mmCIF file with all atom_site columns, C-alpha atoms in Angstrom:
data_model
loop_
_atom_site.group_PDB
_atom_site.id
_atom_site.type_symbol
_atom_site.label_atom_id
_atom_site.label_alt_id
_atom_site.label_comp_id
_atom_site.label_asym_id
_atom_site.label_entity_id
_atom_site.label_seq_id
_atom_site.pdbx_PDB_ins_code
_atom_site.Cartn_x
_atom_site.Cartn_y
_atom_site.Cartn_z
_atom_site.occupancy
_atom_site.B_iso_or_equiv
_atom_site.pdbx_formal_charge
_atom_site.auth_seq_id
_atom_site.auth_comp_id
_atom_site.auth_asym_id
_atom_site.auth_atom_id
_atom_site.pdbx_PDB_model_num
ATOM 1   C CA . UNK A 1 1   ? 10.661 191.661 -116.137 1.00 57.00 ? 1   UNK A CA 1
ATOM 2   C CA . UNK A 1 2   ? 14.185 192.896 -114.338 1.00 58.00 ? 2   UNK A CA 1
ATOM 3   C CA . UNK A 1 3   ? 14.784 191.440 -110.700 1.00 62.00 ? 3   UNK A CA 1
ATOM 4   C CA . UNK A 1 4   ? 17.575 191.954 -108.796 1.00 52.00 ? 4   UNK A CA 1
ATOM 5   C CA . UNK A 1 5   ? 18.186 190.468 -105.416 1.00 60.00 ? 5   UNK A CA 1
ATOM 6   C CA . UNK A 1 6   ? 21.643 191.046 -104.919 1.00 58.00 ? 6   UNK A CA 1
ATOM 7   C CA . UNK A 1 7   ? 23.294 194.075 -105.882 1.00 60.00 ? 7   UNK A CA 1
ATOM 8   C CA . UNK A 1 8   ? 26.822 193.015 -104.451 1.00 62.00 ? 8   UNK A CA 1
ATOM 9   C CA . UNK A 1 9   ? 28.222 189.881 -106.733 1.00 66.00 ? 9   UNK A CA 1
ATOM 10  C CA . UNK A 1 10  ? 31.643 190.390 -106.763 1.00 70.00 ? 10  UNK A CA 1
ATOM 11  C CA . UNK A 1 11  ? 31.720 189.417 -110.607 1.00 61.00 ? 11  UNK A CA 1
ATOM 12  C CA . UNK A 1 12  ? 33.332 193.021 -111.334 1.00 65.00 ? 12  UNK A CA 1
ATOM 13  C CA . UNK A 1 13  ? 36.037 192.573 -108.833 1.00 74.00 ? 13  UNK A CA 1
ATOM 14  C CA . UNK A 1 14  ? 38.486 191.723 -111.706 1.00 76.00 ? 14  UNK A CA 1
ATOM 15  C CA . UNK A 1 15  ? 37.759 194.314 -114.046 1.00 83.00 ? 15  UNK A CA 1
ATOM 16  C CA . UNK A 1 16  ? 35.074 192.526 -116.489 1.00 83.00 ? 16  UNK A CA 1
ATOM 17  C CA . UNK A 1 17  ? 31.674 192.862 -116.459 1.00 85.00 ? 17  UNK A CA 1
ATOM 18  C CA . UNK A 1 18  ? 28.510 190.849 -118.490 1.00 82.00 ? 18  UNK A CA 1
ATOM 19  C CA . UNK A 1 19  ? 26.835 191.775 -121.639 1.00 81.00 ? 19  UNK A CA 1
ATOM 20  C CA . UNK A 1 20  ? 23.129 191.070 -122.136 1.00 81.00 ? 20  UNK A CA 1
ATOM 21  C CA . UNK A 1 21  ? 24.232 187.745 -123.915 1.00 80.00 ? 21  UNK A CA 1
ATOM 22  C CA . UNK A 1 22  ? 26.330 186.715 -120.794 1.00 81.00 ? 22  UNK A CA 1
ATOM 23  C CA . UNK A 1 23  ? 29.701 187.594 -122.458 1.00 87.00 ? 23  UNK A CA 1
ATOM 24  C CA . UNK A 1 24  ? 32.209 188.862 -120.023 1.00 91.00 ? 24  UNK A CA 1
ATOM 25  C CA . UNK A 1 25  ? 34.149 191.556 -121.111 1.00 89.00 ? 25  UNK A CA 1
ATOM 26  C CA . UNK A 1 26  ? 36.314 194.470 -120.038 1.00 86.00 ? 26  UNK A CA 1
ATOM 27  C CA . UNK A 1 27  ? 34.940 197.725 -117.757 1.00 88.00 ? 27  UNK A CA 1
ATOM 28  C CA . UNK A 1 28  ? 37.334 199.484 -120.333 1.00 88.00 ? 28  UNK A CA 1
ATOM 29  C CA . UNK A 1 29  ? 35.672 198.196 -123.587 1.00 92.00 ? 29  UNK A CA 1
ATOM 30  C CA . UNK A 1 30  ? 33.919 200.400 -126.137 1.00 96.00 ? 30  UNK A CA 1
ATOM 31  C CA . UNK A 1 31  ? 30.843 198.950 -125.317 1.00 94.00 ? 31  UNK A CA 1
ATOM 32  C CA . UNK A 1 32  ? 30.986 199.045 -121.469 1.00 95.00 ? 32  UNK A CA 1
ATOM 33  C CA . UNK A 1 33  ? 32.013 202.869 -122.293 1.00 96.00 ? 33  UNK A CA 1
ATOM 34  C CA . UNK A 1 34  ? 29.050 203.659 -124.347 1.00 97.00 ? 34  UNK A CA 1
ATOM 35  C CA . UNK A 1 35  ? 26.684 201.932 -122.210 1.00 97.00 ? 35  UNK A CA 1
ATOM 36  C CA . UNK A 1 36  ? 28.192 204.209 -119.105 1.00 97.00 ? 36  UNK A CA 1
ATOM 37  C CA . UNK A 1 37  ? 27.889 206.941 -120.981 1.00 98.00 ? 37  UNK A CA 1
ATOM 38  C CA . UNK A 1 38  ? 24.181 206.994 -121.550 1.00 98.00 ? 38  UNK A CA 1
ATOM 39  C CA . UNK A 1 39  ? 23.793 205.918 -118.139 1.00 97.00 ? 39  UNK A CA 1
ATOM 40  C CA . UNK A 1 40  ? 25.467 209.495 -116.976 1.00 98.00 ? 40  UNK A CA 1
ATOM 41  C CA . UNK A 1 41  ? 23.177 211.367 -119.763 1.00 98.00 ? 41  UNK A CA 1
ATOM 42  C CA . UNK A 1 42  ? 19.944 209.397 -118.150 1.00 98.00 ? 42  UNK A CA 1
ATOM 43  C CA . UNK A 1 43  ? 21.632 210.818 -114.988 1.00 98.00 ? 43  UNK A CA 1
ATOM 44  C CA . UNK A 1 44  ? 21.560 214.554 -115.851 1.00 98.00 ? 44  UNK A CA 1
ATOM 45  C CA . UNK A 1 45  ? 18.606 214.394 -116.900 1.00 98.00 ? 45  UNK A CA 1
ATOM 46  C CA . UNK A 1 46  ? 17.231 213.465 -113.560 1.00 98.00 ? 46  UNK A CA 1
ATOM 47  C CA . UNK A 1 47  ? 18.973 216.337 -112.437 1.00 97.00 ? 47  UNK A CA 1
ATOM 48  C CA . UNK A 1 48  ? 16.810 218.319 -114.901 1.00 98.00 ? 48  UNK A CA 1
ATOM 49  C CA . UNK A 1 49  ? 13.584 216.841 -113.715 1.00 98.00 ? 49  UNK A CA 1
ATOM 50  C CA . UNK A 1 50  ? 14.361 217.944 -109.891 1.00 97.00 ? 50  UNK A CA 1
ATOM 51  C CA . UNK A 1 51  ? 13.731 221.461 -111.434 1.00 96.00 ? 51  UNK A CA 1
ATOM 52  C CA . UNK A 1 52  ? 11.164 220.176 -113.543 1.00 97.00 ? 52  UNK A CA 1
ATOM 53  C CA . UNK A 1 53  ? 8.910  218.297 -112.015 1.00 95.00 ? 53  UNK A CA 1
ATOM 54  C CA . UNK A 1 54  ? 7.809  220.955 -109.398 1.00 93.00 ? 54  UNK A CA 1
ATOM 55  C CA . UNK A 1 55  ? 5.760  222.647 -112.437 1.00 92.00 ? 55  UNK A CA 1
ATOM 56  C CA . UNK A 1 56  ? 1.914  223.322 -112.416 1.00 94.00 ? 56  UNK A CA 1
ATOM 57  C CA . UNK A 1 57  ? -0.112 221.480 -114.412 1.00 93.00 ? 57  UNK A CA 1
ATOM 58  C CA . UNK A 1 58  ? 0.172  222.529 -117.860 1.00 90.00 ? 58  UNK A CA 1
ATOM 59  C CA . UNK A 1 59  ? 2.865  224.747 -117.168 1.00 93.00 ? 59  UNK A CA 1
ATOM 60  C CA . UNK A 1 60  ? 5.968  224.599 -119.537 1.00 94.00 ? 60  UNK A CA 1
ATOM 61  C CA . UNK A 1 61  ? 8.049  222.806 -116.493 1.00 96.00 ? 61  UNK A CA 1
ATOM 62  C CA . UNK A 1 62  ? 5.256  220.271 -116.643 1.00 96.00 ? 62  UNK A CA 1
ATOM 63  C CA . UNK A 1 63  ? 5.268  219.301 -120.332 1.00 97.00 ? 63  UNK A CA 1
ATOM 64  C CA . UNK A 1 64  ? 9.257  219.351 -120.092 1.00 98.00 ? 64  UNK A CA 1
ATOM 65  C CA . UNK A 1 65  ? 9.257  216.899 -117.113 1.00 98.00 ? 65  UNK A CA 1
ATOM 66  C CA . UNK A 1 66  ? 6.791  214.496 -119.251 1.00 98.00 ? 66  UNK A CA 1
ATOM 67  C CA . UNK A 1 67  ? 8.768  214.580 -122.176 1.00 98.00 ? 67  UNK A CA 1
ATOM 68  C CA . UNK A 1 68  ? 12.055 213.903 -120.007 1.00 98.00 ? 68  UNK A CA 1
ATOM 69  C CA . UNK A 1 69  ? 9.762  211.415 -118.198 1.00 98.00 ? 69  UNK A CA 1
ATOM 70  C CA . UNK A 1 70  ? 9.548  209.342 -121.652 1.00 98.00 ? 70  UNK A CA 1
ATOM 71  C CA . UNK A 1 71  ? 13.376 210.298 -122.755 1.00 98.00 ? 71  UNK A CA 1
ATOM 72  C CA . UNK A 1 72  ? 14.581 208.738 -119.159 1.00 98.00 ? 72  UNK A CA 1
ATOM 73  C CA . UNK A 1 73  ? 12.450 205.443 -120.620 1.00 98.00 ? 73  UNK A CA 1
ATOM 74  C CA . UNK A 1 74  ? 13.923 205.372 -123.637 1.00 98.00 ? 74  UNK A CA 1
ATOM 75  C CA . UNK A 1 75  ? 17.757 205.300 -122.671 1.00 98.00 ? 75  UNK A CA 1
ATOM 76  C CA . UNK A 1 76  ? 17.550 202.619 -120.076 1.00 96.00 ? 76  UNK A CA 1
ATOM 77  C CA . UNK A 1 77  ? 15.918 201.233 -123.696 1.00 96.00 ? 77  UNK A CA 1
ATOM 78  C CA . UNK A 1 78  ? 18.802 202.631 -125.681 1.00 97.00 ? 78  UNK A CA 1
ATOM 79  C CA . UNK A 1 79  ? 21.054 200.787 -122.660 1.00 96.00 ? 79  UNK A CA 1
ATOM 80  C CA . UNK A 1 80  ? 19.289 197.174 -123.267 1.00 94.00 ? 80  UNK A CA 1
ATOM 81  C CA . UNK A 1 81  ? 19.470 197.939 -127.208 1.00 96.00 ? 81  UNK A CA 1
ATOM 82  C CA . UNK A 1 82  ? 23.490 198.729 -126.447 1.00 96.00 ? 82  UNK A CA 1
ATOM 83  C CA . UNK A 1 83  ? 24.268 195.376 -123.899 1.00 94.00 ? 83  UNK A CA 1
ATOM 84  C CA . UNK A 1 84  ? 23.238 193.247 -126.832 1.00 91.00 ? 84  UNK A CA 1
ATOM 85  C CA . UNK A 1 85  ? 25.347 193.156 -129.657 1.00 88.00 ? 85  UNK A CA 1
ATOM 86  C CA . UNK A 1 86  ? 23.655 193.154 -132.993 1.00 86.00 ? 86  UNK A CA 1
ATOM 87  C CA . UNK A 1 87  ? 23.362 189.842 -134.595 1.00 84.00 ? 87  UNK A CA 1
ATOM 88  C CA . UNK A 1 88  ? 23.631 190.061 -138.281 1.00 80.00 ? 88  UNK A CA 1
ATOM 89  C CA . UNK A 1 89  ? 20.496 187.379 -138.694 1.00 82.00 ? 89  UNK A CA 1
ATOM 90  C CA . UNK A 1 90  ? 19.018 188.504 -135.581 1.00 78.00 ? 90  UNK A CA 1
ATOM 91  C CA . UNK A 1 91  ? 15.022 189.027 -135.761 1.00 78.00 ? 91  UNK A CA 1
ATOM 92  C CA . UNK A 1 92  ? 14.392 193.013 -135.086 1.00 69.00 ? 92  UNK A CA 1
ATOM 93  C CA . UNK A 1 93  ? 11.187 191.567 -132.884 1.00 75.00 ? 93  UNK A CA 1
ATOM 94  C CA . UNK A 1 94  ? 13.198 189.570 -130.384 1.00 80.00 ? 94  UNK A CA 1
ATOM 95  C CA . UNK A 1 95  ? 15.379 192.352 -129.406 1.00 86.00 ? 95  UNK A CA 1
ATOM 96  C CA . UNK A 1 96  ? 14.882 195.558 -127.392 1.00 92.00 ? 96  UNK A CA 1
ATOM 97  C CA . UNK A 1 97  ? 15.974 197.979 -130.049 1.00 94.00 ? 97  UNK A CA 1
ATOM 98  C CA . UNK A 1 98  ? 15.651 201.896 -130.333 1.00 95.00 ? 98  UNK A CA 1
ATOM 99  C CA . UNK A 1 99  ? 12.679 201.953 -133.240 1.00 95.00 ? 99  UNK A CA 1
ATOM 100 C CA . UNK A 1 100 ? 11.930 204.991 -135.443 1.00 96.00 ? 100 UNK A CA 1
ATOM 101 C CA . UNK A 1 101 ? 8.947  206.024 -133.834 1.00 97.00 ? 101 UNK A CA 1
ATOM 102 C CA . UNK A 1 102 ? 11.405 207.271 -130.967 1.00 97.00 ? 102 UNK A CA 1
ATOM 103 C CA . UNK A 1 103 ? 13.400 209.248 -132.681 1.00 97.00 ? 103 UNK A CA 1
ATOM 104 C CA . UNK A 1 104 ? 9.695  210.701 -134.399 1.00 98.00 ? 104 UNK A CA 1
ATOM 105 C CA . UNK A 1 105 ? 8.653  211.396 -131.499 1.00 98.00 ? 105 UNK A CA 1
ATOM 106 C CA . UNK A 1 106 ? 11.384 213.742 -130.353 1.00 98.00 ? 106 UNK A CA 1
ATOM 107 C CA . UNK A 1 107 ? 11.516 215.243 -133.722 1.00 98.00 ? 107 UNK A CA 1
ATOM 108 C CA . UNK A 1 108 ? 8.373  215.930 -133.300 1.00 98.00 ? 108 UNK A CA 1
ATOM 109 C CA . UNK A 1 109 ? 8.423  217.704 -129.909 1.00 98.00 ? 109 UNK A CA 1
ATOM 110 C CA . UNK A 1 110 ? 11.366 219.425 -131.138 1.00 98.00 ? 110 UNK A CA 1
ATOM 111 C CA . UNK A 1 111 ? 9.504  221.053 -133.676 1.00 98.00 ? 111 UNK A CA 1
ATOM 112 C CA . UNK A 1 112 ? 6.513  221.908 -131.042 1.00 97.00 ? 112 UNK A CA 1
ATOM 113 C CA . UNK A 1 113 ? 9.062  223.735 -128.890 1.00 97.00 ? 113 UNK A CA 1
ATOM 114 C CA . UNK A 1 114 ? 11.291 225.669 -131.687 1.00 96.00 ? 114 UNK A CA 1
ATOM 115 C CA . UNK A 1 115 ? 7.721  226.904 -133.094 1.00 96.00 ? 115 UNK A CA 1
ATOM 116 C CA . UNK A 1 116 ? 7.796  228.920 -129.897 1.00 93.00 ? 116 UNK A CA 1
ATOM 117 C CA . UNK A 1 117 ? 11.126 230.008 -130.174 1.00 95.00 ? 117 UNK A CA 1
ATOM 118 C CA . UNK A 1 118 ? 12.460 233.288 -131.776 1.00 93.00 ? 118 UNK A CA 1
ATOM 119 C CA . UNK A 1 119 ? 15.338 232.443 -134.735 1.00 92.00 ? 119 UNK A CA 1
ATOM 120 C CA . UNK A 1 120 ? 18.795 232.426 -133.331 1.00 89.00 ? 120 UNK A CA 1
ATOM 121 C CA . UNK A 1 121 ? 21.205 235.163 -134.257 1.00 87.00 ? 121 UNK A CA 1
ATOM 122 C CA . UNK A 1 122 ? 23.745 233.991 -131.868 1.00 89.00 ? 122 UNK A CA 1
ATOM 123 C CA . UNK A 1 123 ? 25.195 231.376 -130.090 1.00 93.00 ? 123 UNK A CA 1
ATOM 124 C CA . UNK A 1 124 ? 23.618 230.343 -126.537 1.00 93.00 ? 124 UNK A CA 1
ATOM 125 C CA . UNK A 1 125 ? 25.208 229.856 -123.416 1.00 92.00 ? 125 UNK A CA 1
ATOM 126 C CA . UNK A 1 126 ? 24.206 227.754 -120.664 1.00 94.00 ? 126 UNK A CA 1
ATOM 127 C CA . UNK A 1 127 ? 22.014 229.804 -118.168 1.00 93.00 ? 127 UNK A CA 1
ATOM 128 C CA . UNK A 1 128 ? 19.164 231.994 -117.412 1.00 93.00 ? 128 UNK A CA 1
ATOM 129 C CA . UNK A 1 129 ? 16.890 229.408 -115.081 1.00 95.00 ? 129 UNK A CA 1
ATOM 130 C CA . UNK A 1 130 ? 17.825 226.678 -113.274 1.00 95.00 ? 130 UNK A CA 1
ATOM 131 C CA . UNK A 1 131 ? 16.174 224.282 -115.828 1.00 96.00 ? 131 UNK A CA 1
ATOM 132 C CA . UNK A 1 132 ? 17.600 225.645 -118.833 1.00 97.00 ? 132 UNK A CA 1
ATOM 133 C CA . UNK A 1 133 ? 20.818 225.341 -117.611 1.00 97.00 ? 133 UNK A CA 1
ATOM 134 C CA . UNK A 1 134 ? 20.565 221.647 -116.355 1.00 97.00 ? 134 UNK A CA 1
ATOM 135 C CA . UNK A 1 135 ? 19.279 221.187 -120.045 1.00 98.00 ? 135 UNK A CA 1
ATOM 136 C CA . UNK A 1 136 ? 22.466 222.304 -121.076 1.00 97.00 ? 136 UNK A CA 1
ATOM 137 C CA . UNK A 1 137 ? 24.332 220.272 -118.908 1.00 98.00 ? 137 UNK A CA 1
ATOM 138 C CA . UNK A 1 138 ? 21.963 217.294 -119.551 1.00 98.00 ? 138 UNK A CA 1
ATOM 139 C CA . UNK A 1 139 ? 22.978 217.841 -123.459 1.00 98.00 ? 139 UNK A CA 1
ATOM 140 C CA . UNK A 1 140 ? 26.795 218.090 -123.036 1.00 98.00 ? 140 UNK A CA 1
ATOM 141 C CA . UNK A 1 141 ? 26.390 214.286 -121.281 1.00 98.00 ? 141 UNK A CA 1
ATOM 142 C CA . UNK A 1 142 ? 23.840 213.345 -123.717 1.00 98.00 ? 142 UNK A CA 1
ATOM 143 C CA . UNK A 1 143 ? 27.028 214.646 -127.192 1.00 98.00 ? 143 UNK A CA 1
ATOM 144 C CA . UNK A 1 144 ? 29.383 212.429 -124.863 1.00 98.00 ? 144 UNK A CA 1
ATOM 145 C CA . UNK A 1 145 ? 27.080 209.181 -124.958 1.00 98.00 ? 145 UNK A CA 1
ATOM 146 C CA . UNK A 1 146 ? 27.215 210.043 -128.473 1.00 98.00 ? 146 UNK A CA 1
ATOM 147 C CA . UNK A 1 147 ? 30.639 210.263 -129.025 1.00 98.00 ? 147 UNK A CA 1
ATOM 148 C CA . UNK A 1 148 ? 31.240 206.860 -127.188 1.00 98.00 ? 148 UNK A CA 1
ATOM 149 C CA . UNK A 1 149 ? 28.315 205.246 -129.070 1.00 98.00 ? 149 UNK A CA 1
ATOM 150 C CA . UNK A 1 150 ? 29.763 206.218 -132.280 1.00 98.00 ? 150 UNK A CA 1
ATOM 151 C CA . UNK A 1 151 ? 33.388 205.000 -131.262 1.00 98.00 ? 151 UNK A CA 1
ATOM 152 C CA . UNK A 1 152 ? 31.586 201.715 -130.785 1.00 98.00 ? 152 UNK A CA 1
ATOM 153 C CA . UNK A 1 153 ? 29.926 201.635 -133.718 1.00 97.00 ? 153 UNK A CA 1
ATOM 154 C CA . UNK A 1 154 ? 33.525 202.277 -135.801 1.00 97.00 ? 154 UNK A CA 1
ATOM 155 C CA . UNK A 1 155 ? 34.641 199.141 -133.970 1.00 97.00 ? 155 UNK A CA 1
ATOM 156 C CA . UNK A 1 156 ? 31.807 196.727 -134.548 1.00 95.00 ? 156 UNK A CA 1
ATOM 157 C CA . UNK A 1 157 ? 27.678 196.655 -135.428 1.00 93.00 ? 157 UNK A CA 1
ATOM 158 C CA . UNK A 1 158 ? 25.490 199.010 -133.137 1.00 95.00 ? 158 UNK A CA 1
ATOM 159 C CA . UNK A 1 159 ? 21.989 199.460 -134.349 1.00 94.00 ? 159 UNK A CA 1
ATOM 160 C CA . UNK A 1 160 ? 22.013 202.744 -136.119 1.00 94.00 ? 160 UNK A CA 1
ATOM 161 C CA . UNK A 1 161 ? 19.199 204.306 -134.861 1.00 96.00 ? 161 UNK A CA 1
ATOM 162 C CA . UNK A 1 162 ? 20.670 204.234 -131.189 1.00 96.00 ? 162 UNK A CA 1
ATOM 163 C CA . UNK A 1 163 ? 23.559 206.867 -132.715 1.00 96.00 ? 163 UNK A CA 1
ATOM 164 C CA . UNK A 1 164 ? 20.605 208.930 -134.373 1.00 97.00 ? 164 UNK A CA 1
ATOM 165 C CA . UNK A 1 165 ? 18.839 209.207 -131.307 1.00 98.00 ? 165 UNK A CA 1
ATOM 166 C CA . UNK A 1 166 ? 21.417 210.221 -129.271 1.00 98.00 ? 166 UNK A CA 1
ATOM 167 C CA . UNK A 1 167 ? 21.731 212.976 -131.784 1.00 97.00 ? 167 UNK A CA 1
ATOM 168 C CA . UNK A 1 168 ? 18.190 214.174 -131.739 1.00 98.00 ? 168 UNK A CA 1
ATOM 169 C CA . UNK A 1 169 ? 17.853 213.725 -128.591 1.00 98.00 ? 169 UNK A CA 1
ATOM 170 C CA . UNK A 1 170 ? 20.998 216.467 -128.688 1.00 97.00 ? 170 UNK A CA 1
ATOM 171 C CA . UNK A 1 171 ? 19.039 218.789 -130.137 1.00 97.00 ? 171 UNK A CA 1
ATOM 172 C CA . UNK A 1 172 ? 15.590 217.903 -128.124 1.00 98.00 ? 172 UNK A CA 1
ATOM 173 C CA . UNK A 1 173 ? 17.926 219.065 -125.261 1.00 98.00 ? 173 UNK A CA 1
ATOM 174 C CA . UNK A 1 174 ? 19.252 222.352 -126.594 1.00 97.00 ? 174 UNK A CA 1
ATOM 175 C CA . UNK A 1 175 ? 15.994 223.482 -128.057 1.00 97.00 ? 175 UNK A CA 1
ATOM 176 C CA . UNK A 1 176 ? 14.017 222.325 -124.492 1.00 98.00 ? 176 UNK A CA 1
ATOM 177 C CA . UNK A 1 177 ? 17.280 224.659 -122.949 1.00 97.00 ? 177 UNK A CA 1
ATOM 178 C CA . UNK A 1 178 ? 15.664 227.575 -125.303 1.00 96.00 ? 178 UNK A CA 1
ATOM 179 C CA . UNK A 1 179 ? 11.920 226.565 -124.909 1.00 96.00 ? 179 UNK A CA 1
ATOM 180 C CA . UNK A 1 180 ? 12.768 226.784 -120.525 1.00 96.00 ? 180 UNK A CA 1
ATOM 181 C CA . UNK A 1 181 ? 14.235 230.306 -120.652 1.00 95.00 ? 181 UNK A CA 1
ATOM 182 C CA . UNK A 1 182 ? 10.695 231.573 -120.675 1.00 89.00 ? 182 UNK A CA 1
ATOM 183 C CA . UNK A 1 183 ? 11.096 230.309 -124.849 1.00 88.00 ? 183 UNK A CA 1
ATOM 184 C CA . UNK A 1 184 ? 13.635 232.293 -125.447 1.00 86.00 ? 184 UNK A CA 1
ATOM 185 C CA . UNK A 1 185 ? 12.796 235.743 -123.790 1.00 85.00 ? 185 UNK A CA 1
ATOM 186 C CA . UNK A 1 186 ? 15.448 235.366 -120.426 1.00 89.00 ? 186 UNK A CA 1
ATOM 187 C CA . UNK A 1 187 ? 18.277 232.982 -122.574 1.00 90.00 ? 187 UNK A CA 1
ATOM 188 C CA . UNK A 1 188 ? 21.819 234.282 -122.621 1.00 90.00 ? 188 UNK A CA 1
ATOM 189 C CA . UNK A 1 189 ? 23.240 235.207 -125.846 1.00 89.00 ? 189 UNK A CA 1
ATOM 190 C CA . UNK A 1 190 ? 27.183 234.888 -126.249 1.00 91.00 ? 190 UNK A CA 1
ATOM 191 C CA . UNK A 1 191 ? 28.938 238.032 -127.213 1.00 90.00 ? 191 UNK A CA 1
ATOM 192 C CA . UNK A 1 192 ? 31.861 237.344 -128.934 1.00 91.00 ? 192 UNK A CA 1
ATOM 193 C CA . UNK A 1 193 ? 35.076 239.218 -127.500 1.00 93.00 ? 193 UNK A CA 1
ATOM 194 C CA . UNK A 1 194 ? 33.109 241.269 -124.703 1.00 90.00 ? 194 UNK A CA 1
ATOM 195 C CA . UNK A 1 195 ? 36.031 240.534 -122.534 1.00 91.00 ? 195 UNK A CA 1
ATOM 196 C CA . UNK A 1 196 ? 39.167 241.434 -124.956 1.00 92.00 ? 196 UNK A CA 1
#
């Protein structure tokens, strides 16, 4: 179990920071990076869920803000699984890792919601409600974690289903973007060159 008593303890003051191991290294490191940047995309979505959890029961608002509820979970997981660098004999049991049933999982509800949804004959832009477009938002933050996760992972090991589930949970965003516009009927479609 966390517990933090102090929140002020000056051990940042020159520019490092500790890893889950207790290695200090840089703010500026890859690592410290990637581990910000799925802090921001955790972040956004709790934007999102402002919007979303004022749904009725059973309403689509309500089965987005349970989803999100689960997604917000598994980052601060993907966060732990990030602060410890992989151990090449490391046992996958002692370690808070991102698993495979987690990235099922929001295959799987990505698949619910696009079922819903008509096909795409053109790109989408951010807008329409309020929640759809802080599920756009929340999935421009959530490409950047990726991006720094994967800039980590070309510079040393990273558990490689923390990079796919940043990338699923990509597309869990963009389709629940879709699936909030009343699925699909109020999205904005981009038309190329209307303002030539």
């Amino acid at each position: 179990m966390v517990r933090l008593d102090r929140i002020t303890t000056r051990g940042g003051d020159r520019g490092e920071t500790s890893l889950g191991d207790g290695t200090r290294v840089r703010k500026d490191a890859l690592r410290i990076e990637a581990i910000g940047r799925v802090d921001e995309a955790n972040a956004a979505i709790g934007l999102l869920r402002l919007v979303t959890a004022a749904g009725e029961r059973g309403s689509d608002l309500a089965q987005a803000d349970a989803m999100l509820d689960r997604i917000q979970h598994d980052l601060f997981d993907l966060g732990a699984d990030l602060c410890m660098p992989v151990e090449p004999d490391e046992d996958p049991a002692q370690r808070l890792r991102i698993v495979p049933a987690q990235l099922e999982r929001l295959e799987a509800e990505v698949a619910a919601m696009n079922a819903d949804l008509p096909a795409l004959k053109s790109f989408v832009l951010p807008g329409g409600s309020a929640a759809s477009a802080w599920a756009h938002h929340a999935r421009t933050v959530a490409r950047a974690a990726e991006r720094a996760v994967v800039a980590l992972a070309g510079a040393e090991p990273v558990n490689a289903d923390a990079v796919r589930y940043l990338n699923r949970l990509s597309d869990h965003l963009f389709v629940l973007g879709r699936w909030l516009n009343g699925r699909g009927a109020s999205e904005v479609l981009w038309r190329p060159g209307t303002n030539r």
